[in-house]
XYZ file of C-alpha atoms in Angstrom:
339
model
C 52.755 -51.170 26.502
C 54.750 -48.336 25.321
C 54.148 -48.739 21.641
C 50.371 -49.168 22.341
C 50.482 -45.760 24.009
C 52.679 -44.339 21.107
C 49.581 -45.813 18.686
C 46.970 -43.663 21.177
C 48.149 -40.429 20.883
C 48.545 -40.778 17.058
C 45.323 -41.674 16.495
C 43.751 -38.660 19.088
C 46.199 -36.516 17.242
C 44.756 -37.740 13.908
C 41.429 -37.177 14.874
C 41.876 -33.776 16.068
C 43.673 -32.801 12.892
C 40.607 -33.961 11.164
C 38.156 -32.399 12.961
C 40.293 -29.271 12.693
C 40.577 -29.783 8.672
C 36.813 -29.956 8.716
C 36.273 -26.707 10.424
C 38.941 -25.003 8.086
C 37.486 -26.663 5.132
C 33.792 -25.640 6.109
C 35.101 -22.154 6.819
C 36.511 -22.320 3.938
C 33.529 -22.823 1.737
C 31.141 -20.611 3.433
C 33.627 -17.571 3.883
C 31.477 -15.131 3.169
C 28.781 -16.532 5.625
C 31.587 -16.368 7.939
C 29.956 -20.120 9.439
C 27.976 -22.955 8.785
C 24.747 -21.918 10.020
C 21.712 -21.713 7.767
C 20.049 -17.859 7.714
C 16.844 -17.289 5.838
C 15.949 -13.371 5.240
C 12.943 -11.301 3.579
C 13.665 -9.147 1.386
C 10.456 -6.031 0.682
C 10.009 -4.480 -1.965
C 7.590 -2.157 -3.115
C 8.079 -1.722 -7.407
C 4.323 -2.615 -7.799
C 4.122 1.452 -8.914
C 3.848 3.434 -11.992
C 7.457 3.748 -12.151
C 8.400 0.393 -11.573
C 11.021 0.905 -8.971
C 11.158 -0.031 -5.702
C 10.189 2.747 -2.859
C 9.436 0.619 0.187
C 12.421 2.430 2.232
C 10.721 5.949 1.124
C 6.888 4.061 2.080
C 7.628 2.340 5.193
C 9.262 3.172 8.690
C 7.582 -0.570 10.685
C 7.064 -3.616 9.314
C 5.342 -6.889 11.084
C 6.024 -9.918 9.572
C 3.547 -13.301 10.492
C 4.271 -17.095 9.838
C 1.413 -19.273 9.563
C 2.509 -23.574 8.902
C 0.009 -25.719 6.756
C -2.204 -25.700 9.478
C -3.111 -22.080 8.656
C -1.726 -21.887 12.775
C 0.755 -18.537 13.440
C 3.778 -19.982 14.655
C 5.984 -16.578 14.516
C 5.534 -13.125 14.352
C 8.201 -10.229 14.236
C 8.607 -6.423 14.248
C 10.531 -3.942 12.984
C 11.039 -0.323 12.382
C 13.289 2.884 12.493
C 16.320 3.591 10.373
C 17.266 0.025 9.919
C 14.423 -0.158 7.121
C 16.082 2.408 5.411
C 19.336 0.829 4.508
C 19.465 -0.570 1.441
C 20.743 -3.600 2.357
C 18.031 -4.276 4.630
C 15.886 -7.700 4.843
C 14.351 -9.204 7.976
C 15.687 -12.406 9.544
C 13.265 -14.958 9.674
C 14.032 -17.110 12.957
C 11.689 -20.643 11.777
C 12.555 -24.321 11.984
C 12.945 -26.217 9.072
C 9.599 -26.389 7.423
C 6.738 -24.790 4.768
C 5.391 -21.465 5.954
C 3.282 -19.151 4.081
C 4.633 -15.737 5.175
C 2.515 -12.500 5.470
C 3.380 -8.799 5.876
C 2.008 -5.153 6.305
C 4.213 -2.413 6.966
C 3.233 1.488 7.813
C 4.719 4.676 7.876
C 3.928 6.876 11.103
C 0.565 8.384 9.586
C -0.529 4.709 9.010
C -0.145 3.709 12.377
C -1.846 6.051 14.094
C -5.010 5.144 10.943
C -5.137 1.500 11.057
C -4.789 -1.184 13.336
C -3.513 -5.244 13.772
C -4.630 -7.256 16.031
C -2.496 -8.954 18.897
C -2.078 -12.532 17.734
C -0.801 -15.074 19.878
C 1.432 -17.835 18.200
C -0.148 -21.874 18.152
C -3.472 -20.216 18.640
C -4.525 -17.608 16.346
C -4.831 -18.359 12.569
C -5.034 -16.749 9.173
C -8.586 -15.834 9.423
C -7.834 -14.052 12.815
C -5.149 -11.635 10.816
C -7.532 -8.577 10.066
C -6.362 -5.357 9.120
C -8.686 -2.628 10.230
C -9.043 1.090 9.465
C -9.350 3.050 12.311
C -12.876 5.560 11.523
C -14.799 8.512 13.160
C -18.167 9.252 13.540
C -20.430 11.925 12.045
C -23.391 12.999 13.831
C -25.608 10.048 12.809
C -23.112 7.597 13.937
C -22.248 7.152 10.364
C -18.550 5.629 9.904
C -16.034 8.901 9.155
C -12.235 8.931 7.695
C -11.590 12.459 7.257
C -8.035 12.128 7.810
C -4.275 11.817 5.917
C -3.862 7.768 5.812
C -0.703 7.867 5.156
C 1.096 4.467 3.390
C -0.298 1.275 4.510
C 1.212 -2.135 2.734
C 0.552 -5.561 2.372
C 2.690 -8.714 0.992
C 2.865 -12.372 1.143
C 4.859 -15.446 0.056
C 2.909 -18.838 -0.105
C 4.526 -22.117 0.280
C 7.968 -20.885 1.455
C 10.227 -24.245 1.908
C 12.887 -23.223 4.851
C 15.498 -25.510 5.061
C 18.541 -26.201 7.096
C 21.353 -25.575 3.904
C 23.853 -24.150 4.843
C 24.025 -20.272 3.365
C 22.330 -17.141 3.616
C 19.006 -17.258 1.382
C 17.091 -14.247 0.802
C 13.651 -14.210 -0.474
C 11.926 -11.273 -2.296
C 8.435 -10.133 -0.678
C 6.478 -7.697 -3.437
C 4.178 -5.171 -1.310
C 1.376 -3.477 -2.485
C -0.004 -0.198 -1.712
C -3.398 0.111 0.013
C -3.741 3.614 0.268
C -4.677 5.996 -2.383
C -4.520 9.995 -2.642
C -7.147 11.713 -4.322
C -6.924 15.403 -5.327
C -10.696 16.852 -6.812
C -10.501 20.346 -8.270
C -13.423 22.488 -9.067
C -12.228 25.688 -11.636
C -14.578 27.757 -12.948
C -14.740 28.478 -16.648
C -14.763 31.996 -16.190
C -11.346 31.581 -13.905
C -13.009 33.151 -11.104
C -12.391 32.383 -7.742
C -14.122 29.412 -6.487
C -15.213 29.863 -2.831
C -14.645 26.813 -0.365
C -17.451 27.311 1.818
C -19.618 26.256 -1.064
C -19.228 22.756 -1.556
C -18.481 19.701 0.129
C -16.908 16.896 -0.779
C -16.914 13.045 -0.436
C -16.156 9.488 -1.424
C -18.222 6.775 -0.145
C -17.034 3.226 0.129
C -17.563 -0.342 2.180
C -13.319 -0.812 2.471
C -12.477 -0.599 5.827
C -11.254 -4.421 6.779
C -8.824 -6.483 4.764
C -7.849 -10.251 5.297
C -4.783 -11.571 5.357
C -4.749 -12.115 1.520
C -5.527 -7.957 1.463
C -9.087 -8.768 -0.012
C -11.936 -6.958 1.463
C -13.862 -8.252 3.874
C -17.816 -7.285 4.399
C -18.123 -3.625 6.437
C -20.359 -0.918 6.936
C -19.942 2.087 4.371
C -17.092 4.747 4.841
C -17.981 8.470 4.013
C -14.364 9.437 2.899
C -13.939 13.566 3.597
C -11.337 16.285 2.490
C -8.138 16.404 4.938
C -7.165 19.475 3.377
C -9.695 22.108 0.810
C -8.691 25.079 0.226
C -8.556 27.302 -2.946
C -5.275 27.950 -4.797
C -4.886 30.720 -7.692
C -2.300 31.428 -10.369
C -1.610 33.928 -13.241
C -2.106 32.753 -17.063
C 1.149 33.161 -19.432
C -1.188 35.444 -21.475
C -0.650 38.955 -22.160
C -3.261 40.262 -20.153
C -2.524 39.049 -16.806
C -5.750 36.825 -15.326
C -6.077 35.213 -12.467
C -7.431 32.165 -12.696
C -8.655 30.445 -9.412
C -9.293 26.440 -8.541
C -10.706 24.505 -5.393
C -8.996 21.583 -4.076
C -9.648 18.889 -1.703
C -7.439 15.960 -0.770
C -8.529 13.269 0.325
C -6.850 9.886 1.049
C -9.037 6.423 0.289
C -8.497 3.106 1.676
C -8.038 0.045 -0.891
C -9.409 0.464 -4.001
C -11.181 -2.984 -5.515
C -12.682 -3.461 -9.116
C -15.364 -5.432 -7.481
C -16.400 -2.342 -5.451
C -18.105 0.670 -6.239
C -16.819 3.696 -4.706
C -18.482 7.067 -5.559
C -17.333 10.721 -5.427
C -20.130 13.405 -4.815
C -19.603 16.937 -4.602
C -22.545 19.456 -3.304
C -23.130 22.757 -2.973
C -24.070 25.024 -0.180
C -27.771 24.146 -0.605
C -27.350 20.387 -0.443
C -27.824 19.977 -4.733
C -25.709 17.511 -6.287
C -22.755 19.457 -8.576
C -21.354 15.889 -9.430
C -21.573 12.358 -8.203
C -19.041 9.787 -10.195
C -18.157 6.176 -10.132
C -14.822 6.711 -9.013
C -13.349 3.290 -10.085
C -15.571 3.578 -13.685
C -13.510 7.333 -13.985
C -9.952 6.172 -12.436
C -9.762 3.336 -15.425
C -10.410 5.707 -18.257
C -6.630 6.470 -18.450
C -5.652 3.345 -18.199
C -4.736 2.656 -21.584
C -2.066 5.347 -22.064
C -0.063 3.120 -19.689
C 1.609 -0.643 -20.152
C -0.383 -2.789 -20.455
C -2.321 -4.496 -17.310
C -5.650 -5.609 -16.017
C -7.851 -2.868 -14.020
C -6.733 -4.280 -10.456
C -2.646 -3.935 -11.198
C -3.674 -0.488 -12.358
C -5.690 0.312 -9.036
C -2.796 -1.300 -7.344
C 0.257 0.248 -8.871
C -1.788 3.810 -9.264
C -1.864 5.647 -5.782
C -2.162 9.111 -6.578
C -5.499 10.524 -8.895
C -6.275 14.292 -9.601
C -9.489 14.880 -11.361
C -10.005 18.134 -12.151
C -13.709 19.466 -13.460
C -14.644 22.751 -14.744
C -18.145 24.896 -13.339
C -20.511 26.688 -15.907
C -22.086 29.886 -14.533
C -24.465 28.280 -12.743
C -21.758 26.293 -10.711
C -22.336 23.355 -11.927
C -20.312 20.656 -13.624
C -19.578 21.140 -17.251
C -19.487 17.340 -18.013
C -18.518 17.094 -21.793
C -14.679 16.566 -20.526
C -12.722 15.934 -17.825
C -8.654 15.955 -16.794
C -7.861 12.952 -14.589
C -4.103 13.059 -14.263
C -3.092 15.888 -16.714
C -4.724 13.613 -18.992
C -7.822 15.084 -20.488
C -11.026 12.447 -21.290
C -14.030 13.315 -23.360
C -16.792 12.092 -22.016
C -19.942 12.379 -24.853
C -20.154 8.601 -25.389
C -19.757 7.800 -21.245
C -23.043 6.367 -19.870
C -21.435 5.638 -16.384
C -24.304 5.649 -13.566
């Protein structure tokens, strides 16, 4: 009896030196996990820009994440915002089973939030389809749809197909966003450098881009009439020896995605309702393309955010159109036929 009870407690004492030397040794391994457990993070970033680099902590204060399973069913939806997206370290946990997920984002900075709107999903029910991102519009007079307002930075991303398994580790995957919203800056200067008056023209940009899917195509809506958030007239001094004023208009306004397959015009009038100019905007925003790397006309809408076009009055206020600067970049437009 005695040396069966001596033959007991070794073999509990073996046991719980080996399940101690598997803790140590699984410690050991995953060290700089600190445990065993399995973490899967997103990582944003927002380098789809001219400069290549990634701005999504300067672009983005809240960002909702979605997980849909092959069912095209949500099954998980997070939020997040303030400071913490500002670290560079930052990534979002993403709490899922085991499983394929195809993983969808927008983020917003405050201007965006108050300009465009998500709807409330609720998860094992709603489904891809149901993930529509709308612009928030106005109304003119007619009951027209309106955006006269600063959009702010609106983004979209997605990862297809993610596998999320239970190995051990800390796996972070990289989410490329890509900017919806676009600045546009028109300037009207008069040859003459005069000062050109504001309360002479108006300004617009008409396009059908108000809701977006959850793949950030465009879906079917009525046309927006974009208008100026800010127009006002701005005037500097030449370099030249005798001192000239020289006087511009400007109006900002900010567009909603911008899609090859759309056609988005800008039309500026005067004070009697004539036409000064009415462009393609899409047909104008792609002459300058080539004087950057190469890429298709949607990367270029996509990566491109900001567009000054600046066009020059003859006496009669109108539109000298033999030239125009779109980006410092000056195009000659005598062999243009654009409609």
């Amino acid at each position: 009896m005695r040396t069966s009870a001596i033959l007991k407690k070794i073999c509990i004492s073996a046991l719980a030196m080996l399940g101690l030397g598997v803790a140590q040794s699984c410690e050991k391994i995953f060290e700089f996990e600190g445990d065993c457990s399995s973490t899967w993070r997103v990582d944003f970033r927002y380098d789809m820009n001219m400069k290549y680099a990634d701005a999504f902590a300067h672009e983005a204060n809240a960002v909702t994440v979605y997980a849909f399973d092959g069912n095209d069913v949500l099954v998980w939806q997070k939020t997040e915002h303030g400071d913490a997206l500002a670290s560079d370290d930052y990534a979002m946990v993403l709490d899922l089973d085991p499983g394929v997920y195809d993983i969808i984002a927008w983020s917003e900075c405050d201007h965006a939030k108050e300009c465009f709107a998500l709807p409330a999903l609720e998860a094992g029910q709603a489904t891809k389809q149901d993930l529509i991102c709308e612009m928030k519009k106005q109304r003119d007079e007619n009951g027209k749809a309106l955006s006269e307002k600063y959009l702010g930075s609106l983004m979209h991303g997605c990862i297809e197909d993610l596998e999320i398994t239970d190995m051990e580790g800390t796996h972070t995957v990289a989410m490329q966003m890509v900017k919806n919203t676009n600045d546009v800056r028109v300037v009207l200067q008069h040859l003459s450098g005069e000062i050109v008056d504001p309360k002479l023209f108006t300004f617009s940009v008409t396009d059908s881009n108000g809701l977006m899917a959850h793949d950030n195509s465009l879906l079917p809506c009525e046309e927006i009439c974009y208008r100026p958030w800010r127009q006002e007239t701005v005037s500097t001094e030449t370099g030249t020896r005798a001192v000239t004023e020289v006087g511009a208009l400007i109006a900002e306004l900010t567009l909603n995605r911008l899609m090859v397959e759309n056609s988005p015009r800008l039309n500026v009038f005067n004070d009697k309702g004539e036409t000064v100019l009415s462009i393609p905007l899409i047909n104008y925003a792609l002459m300058i393309k080539g004087h950057y790397d190469n890429m298709d006309d949607q990367e270029y809408l996509d990566r491109q955010d900001e567009y000054t076009m600046t066009f020059f009055l003859d006496d009669d206020m109108r539109w000298m159109s033999s030239f125009i600067y779109i980006n410092s970049w000056k195009v000659v437009l005598s062999d243009v036929d654009f409609q």
